[in-house]
Short mmCIF file of C-alpha atoms and ligand atoms in Angstrom, two decimals:
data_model
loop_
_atom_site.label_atom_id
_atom_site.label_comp_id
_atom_site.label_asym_id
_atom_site.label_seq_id
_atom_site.Cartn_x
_atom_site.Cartn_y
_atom_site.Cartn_z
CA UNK A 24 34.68 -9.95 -32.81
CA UNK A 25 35.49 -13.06 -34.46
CA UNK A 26 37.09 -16.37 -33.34
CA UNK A 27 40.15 -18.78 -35.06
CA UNK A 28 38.78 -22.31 -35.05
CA UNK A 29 42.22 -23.81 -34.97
CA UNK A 30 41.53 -26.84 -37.14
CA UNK A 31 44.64 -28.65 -38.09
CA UNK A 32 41.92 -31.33 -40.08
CA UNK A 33 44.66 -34.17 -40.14
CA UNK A 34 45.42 -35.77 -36.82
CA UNK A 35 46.98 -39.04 -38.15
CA UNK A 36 50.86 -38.77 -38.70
CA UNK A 37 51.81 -41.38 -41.03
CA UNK A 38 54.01 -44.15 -39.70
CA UNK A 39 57.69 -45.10 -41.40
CA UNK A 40 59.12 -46.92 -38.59
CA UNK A 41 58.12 -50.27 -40.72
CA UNK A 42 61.38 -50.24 -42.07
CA UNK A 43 63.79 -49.94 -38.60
CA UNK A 44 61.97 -52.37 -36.05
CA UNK A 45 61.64 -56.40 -36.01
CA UNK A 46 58.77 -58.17 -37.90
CA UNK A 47 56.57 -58.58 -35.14
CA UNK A 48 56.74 -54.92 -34.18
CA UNK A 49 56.06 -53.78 -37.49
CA UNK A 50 52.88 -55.99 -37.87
CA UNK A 51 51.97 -54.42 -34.67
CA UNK A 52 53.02 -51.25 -36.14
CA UNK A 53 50.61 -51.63 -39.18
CA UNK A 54 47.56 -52.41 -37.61
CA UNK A 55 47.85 -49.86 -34.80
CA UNK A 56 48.15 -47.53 -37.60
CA UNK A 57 45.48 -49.28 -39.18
CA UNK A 58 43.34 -48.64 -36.35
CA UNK A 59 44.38 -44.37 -36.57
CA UNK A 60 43.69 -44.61 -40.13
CA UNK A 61 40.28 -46.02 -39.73
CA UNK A 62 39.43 -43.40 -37.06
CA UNK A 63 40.99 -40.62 -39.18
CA UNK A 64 38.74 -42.20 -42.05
CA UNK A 65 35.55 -41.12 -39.32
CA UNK A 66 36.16 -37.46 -38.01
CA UNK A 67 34.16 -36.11 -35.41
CA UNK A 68 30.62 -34.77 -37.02
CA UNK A 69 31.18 -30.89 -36.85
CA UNK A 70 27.80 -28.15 -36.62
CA UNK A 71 28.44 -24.91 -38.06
CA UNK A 72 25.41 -22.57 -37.29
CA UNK A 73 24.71 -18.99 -38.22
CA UNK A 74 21.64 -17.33 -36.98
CA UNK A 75 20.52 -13.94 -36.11
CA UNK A 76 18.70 -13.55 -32.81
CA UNK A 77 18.52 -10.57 -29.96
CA UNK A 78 19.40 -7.69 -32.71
CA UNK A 79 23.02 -10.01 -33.38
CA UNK A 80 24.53 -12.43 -35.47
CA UNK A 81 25.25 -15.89 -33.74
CA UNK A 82 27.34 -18.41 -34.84
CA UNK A 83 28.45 -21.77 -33.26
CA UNK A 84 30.71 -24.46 -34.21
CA UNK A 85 30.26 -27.64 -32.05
CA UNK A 86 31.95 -31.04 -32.45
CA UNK A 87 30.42 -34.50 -31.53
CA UNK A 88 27.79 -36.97 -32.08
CA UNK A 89 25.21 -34.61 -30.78
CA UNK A 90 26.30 -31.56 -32.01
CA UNK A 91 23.01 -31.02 -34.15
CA UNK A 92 20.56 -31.29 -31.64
CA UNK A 93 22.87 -29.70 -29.19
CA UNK A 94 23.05 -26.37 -32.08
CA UNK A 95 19.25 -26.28 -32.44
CA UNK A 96 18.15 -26.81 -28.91
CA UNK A 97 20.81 -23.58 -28.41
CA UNK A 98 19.38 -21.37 -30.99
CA UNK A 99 16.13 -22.39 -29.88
CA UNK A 100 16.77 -21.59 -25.97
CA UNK A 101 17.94 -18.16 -27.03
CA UNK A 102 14.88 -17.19 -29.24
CA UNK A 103 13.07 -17.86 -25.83
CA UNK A 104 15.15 -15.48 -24.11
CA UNK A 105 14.59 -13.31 -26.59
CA UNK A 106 11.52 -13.10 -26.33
CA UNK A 107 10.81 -12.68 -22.27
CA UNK A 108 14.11 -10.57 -22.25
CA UNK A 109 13.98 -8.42 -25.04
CA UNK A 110 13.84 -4.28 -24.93
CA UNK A 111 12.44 -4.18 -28.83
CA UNK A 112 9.89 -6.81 -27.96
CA UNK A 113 5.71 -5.43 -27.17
CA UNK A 114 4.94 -8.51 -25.13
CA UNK A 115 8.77 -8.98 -23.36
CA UNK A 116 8.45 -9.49 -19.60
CA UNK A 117 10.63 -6.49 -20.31
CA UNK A 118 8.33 -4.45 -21.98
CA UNK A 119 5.60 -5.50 -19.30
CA UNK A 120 8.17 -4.38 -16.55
CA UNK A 121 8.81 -1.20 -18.49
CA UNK A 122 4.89 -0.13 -18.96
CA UNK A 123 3.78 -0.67 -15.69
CA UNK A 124 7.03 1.63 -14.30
CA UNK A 125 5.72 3.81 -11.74
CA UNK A 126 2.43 1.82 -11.48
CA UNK A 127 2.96 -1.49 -9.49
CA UNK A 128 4.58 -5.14 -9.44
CA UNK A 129 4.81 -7.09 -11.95
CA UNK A 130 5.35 -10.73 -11.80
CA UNK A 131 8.16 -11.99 -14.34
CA UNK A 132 9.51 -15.49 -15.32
CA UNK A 133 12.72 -16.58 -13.29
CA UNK A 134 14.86 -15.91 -15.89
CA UNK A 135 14.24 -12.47 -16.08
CA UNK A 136 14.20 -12.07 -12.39
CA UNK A 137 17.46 -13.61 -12.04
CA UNK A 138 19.08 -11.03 -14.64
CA UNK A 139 17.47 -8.19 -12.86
CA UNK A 140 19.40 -9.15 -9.61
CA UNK A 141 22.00 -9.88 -11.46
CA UNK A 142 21.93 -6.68 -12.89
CA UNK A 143 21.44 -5.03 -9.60
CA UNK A 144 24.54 -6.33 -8.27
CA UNK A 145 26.66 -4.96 -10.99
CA UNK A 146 25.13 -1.40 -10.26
CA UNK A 147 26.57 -1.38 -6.87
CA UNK A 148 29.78 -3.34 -7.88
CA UNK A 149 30.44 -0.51 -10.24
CA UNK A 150 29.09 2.28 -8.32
CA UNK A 151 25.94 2.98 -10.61
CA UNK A 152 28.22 2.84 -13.64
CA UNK A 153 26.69 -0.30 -15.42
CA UNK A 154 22.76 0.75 -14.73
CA UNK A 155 20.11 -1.09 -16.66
CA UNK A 156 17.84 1.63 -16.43
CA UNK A 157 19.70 3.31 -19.16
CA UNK A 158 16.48 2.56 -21.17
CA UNK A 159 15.15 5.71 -21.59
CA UNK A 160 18.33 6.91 -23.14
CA UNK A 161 18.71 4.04 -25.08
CA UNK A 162 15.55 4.53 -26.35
CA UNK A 163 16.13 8.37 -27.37
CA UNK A 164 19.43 8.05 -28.49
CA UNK A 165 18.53 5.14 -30.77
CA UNK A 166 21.75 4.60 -32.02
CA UNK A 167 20.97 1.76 -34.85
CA UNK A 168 18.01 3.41 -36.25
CA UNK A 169 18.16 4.54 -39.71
CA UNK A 170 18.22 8.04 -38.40
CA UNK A 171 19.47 9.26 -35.01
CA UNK A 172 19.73 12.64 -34.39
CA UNK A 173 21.46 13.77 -31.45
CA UNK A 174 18.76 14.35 -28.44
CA UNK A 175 19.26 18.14 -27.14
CA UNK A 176 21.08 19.03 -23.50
CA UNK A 177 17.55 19.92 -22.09
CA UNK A 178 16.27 16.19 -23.55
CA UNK A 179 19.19 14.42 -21.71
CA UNK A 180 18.55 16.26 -18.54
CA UNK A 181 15.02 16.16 -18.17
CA UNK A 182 15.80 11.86 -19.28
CA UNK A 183 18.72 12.09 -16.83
CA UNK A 184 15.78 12.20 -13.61
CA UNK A 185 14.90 8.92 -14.42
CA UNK A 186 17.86 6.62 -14.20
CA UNK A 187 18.55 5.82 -10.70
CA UNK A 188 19.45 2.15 -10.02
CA UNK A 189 17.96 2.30 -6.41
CA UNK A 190 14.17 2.77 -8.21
CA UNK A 191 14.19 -0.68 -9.50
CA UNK A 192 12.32 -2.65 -6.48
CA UNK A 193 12.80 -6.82 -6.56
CA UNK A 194 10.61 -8.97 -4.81
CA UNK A 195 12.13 -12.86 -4.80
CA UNK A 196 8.60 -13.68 -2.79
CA UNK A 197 6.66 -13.93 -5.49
CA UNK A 198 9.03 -13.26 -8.22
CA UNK A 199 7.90 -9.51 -9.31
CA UNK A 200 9.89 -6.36 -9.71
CA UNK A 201 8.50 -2.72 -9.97
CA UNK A 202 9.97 0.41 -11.14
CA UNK A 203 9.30 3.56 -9.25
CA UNK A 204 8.23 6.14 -11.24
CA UNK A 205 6.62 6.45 -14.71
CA UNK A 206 8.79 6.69 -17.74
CA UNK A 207 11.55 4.94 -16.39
CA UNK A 208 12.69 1.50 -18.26
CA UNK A 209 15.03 -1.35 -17.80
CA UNK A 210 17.41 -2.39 -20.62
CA UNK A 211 19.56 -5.59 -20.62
CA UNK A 212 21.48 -5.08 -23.85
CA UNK A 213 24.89 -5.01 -21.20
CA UNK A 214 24.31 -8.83 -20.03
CA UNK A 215 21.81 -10.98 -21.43
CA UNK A 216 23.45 -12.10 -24.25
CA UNK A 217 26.32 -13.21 -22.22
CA UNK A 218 23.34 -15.29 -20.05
CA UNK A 219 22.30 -16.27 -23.51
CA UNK A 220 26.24 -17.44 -23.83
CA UNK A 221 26.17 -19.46 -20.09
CA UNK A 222 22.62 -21.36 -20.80
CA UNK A 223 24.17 -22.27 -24.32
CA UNK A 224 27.12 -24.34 -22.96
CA UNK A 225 25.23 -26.17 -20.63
CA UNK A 226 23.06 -27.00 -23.00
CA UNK A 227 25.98 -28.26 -24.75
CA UNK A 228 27.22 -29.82 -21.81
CA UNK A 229 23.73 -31.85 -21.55
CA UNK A 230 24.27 -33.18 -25.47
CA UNK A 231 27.71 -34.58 -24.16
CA UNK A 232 29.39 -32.83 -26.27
CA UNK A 233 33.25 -31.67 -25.51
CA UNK A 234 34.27 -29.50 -27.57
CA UNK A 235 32.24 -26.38 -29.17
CA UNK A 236 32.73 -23.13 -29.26
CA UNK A 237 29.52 -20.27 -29.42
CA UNK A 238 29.43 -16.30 -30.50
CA UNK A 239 26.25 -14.34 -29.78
CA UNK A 240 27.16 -10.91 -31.13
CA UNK A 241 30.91 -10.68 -29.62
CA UNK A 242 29.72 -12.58 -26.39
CA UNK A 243 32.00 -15.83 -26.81
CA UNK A 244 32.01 -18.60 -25.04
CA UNK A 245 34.47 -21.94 -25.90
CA UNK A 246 33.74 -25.76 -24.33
CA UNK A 247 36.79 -27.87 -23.47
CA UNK A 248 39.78 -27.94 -25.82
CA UNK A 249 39.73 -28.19 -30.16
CA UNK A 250 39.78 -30.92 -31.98
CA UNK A 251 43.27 -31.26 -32.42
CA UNK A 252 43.45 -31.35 -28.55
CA UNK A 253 44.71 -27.70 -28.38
CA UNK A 254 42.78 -24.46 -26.70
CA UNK A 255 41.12 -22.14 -28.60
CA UNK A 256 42.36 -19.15 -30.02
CA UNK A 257 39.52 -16.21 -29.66
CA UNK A 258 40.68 -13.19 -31.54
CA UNK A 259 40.68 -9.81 -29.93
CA UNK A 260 39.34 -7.25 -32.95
CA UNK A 261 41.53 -4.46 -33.50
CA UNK A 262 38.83 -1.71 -32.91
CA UNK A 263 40.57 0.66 -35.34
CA UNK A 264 41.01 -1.56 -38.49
CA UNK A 265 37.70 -3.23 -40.41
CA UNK A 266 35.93 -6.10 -38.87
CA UNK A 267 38.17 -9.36 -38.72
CA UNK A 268 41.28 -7.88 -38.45
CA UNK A 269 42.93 -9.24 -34.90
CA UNK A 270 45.69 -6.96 -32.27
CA UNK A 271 46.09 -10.83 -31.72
CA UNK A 272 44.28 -13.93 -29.54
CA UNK A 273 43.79 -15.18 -26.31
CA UNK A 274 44.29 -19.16 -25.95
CA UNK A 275 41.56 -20.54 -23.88
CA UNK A 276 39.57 -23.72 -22.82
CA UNK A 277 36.45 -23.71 -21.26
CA UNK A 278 35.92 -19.48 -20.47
CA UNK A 279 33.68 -17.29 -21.76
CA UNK A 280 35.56 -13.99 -23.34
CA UNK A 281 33.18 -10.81 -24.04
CA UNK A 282 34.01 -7.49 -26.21
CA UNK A 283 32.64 -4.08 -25.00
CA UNK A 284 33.67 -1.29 -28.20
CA UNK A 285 32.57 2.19 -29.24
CA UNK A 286 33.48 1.01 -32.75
CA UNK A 287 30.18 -1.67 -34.04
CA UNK A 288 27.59 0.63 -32.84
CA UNK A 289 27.48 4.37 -33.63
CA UNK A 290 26.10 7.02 -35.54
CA UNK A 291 27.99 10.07 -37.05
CA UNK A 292 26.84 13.68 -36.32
CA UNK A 293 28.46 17.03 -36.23
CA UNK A 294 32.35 15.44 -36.68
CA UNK A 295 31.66 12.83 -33.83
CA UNK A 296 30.85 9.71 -33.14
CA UNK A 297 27.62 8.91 -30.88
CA UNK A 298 27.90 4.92 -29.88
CA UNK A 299 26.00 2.82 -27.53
CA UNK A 300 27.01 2.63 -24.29
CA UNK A 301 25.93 5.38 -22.36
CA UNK A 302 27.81 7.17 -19.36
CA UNK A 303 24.67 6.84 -16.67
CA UNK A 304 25.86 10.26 -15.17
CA UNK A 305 25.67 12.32 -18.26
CA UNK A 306 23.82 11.30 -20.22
CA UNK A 307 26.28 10.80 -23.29
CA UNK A 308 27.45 8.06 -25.30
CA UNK A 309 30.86 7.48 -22.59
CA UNK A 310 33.92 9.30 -22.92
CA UNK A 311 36.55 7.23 -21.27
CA UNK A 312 40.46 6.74 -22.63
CA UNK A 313 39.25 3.21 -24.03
CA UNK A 314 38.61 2.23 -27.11
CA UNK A 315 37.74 -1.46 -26.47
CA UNK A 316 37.64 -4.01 -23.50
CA UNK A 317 37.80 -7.62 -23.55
CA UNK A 318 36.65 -9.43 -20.69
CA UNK A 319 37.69 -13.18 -19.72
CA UNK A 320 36.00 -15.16 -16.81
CA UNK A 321 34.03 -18.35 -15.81
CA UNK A 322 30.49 -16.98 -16.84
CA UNK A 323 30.07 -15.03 -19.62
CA UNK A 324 26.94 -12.80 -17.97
CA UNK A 325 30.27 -11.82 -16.02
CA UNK A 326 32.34 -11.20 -18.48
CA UNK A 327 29.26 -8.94 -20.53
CA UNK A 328 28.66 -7.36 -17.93
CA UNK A 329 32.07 -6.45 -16.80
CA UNK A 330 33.24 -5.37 -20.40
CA UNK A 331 30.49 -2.97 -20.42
CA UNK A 332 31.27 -1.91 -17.08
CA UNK A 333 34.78 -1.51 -17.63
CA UNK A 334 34.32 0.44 -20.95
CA UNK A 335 32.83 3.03 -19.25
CA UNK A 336 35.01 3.30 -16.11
CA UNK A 337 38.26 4.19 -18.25
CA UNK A 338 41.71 2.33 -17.79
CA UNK A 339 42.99 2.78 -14.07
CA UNK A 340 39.25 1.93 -12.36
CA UNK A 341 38.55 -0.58 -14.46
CA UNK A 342 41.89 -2.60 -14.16
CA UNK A 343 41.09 -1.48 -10.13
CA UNK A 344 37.91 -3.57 -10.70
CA UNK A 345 39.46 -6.51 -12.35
CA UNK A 346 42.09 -6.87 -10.12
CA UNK A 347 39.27 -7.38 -7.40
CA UNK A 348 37.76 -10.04 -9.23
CA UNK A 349 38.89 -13.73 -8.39
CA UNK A 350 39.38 -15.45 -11.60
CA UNK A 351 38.98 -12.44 -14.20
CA UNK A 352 41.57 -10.67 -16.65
CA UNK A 353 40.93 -8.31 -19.16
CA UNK A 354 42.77 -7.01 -22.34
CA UNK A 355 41.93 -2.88 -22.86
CA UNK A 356 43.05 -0.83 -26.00
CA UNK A 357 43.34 2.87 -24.98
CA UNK A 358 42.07 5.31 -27.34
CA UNK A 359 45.49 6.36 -28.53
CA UNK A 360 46.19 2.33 -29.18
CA UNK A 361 48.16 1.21 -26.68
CA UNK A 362 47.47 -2.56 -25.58
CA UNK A 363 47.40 -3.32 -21.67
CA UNK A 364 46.52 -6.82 -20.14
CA UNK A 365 45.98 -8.48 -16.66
CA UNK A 366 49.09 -10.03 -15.75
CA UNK A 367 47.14 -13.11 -15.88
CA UNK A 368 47.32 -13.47 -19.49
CA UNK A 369 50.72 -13.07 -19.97
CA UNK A 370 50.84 -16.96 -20.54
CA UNK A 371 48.14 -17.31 -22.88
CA UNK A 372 47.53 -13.66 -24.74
CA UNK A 373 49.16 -14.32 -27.94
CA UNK A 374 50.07 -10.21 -29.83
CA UNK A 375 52.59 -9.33 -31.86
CA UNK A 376 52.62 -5.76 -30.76
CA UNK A 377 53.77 -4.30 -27.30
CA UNK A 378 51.43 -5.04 -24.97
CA UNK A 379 51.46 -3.47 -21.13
CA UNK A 380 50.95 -5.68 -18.23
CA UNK A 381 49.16 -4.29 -15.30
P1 FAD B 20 27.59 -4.23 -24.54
O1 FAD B 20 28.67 -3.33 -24.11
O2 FAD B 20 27.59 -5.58 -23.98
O3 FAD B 20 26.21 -3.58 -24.12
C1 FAD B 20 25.84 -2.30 -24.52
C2 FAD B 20 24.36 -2.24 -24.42
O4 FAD B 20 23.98 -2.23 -23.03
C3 FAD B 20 23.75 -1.01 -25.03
O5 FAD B 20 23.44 -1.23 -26.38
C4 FAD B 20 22.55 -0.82 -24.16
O6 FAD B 20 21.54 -1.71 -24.57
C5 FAD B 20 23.02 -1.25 -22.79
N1 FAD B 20 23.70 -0.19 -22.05
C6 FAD B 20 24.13 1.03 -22.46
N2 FAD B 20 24.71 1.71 -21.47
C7 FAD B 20 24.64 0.91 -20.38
C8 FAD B 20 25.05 1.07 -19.03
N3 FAD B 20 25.67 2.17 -18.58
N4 FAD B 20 24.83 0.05 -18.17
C9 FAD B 20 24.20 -1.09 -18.58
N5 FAD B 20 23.78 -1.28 -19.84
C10 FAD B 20 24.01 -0.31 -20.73
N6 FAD B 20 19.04 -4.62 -30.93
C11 FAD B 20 18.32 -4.24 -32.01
O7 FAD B 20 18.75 -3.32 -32.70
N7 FAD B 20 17.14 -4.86 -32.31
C12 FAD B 20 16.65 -5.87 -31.55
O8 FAD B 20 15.59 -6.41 -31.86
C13 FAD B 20 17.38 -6.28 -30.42
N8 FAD B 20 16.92 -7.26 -29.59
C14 FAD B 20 17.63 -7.61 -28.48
C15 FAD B 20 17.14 -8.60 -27.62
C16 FAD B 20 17.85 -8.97 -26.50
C17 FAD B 20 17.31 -10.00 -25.56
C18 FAD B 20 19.11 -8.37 -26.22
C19 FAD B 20 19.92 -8.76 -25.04
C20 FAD B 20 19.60 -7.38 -27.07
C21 FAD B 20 18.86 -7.00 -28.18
N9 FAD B 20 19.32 -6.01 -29.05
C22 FAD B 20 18.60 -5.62 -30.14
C23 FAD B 20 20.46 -5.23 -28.63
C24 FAD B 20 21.70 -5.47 -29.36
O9 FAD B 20 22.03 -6.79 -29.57
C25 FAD B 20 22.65 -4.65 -28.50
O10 FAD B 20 23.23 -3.71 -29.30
C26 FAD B 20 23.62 -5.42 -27.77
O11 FAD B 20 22.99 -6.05 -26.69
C27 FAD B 20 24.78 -4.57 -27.34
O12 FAD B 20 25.68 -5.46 -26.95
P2 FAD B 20 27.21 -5.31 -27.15
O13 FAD B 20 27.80 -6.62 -26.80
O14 FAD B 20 27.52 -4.70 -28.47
O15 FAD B 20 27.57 -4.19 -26.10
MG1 MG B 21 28.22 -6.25 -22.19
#
């Protein structure tokens, strides 16, 4: 998923009242515009950043004096999540967490503990449905390695005894977490790069500057209004054409907007296609009617969460789950391509095609 900077570059308009107003007027006239000239003459320094971090590209574009220190102290912050969050990492509190399952606590940095309960809630929130410890599935179906093979039914079931939310023990004592019973592993590929997204802007926030907006790997997140004093337009990717093509935008200051989809990360076998997120009860890359969700909240370890969530719960629960959410809408294409929306956006969800408010 992509975003539109909306750049309009030229904010001056150039003045030809001169001509229609008394003398003194138009010498006020000349220097005011004098004055807009010489500002247009200095435009706000502009960052663009690309980096690749957490398995995903991540691009930022951040206006303001600061914006350079503000775009490496981000990238920096999230190669330090990486690294204490990461499922691919040896040394990850992660990995620790995951190698000790079944043998005791093990103490983990805030951060970590704070995504596990976070993580935790949105198990029970969605009835088991967004469950972290997917990991032993995630690590057998291994979608984005260069070759996945599709596990066998006796794999998945024998994998399926492991993943039980309730087996994930938190101790906010002394900051430690346990996992019941060996084999069993913790993934937080659903939310942490959405956490990633929150700690970004208010690192932003801390360089002063106003407007920015940040993408770590379809986790987007947009600070105050663009330059030309407008909201941001965030593109919604239509999940059946190539990469950068848009069903249309969603016009937003300040709100973090995430993209669950079965259409980045898959692997073809046997006439189907095996993607990512994985249906905790069967086992399976998820089967619901939805081809893509779009989340749009406050937090965007919300809105990751919830998009993965919601991807797997199908149309009617999900839009159930929304609805129960203070301050959250959601845009979901059905499999068959029909566009619904919260009513929420129907001020500010910009798409040319026939969209269904629910
Ligand atoms: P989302 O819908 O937000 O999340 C889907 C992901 O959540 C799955 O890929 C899986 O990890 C997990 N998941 C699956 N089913 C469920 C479920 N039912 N409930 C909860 N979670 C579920 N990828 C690499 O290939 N190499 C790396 O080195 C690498 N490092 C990473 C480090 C970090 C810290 C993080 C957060 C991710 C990393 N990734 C890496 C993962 C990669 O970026 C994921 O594919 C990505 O997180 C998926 O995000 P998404 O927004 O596409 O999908
Ligand atoms: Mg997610």
């Amino acid at each position: 998923m992509a975003c539109f900077a909306k750049i309009h570059g030229d904010v001056c308009t150039k003045h030809n009242f001169i001509r229609v107003v008394p003398m003194k007027a138009a010498l006020l006239s000349i220097l005011l515009a004098g004055l807009v000239v010489l500002s247009c003459n200095k435009p706000e320094p502009v960052v663009e950043a690309k980096d690749f971090a957490m398995g995903t590209v991540i691009t930022q574009k951040i206006y303001g004096a600061n914006s350079k220190a503000a775009a490496a102290e981000a990238i920096s912050k999230i190669r330090e999540l990486e690294k204490i969050l990461s499922f691919y990492l040896a040394d990850s509190d992660i990995s620790l967490l995951n190698n000790s399952a079944g043998r005791g606590k093990v103490r983990l940095h805030p951060e970590t503990f704070f995504l596990l309960t976070k993580s935790s809630e949105y198990a029970h929130l969605s009835g088991g449905e967004f469950n972290i410890m997917v990991g032993p599935l995630v690590k057998r179906w291994k979608v984005t390695a260069e070759s996945p093979d599709v596990p066998s039914p006796a794999e998945i079931k024998s994998l399926l005894t492991l993943i039980d939310y309730r087996d994930l023990h938190l101790y906010k004592d002394d900051c430690s977490a346990r996992l019941a019973r060996k084999g069993q592993m913790v993934d937080l590929g659903g939310i942490a790069k959405g956490y990633a997204g929150d700690e970004v802007i208010k690192i932003y926030g801390k360089h002063g500057i106003k407007s920015a907006i940040v993408d770590i790997g379809g986790n987007i997140c947009v600070l105050g209004l663009n330059t030309d004093g407008t909201p941001w337009n965030v593109g919604i990717q239509d999940p059946r054409r190539k990469r950068g093509i848009y069903i249309g935008s969603v016009s937003l200051s300040d709100k973090a907007v995430s993209t669950s989809g079965a259409y980045e990360r898959f692997f073809p076998a046997g006439g189907k296609k095996y993607h990512h997120i994985i249906d905790p009860r069967t086992g399976y890359p998820s089967e619901s009617d939805l081809l893509s969700v779009t989340i749009i909240a406050d937090s965007s370890l919300d809105t990751d969460a919830l998009s993965t969530t919601i991807f797997i719960l199908g149309l009617d629960k999900g839009i159930k789950l929304i609805k129960k959410i203070k301050g959250t809408e959601a845009v979901l294409i059905k499999n068959d391509g029909a566009i619904y929306a919260t009513e929420g956006l129907q001020k500010n969800f910009n798409c040319s095609a026939e969209v269904i408010y629910r």
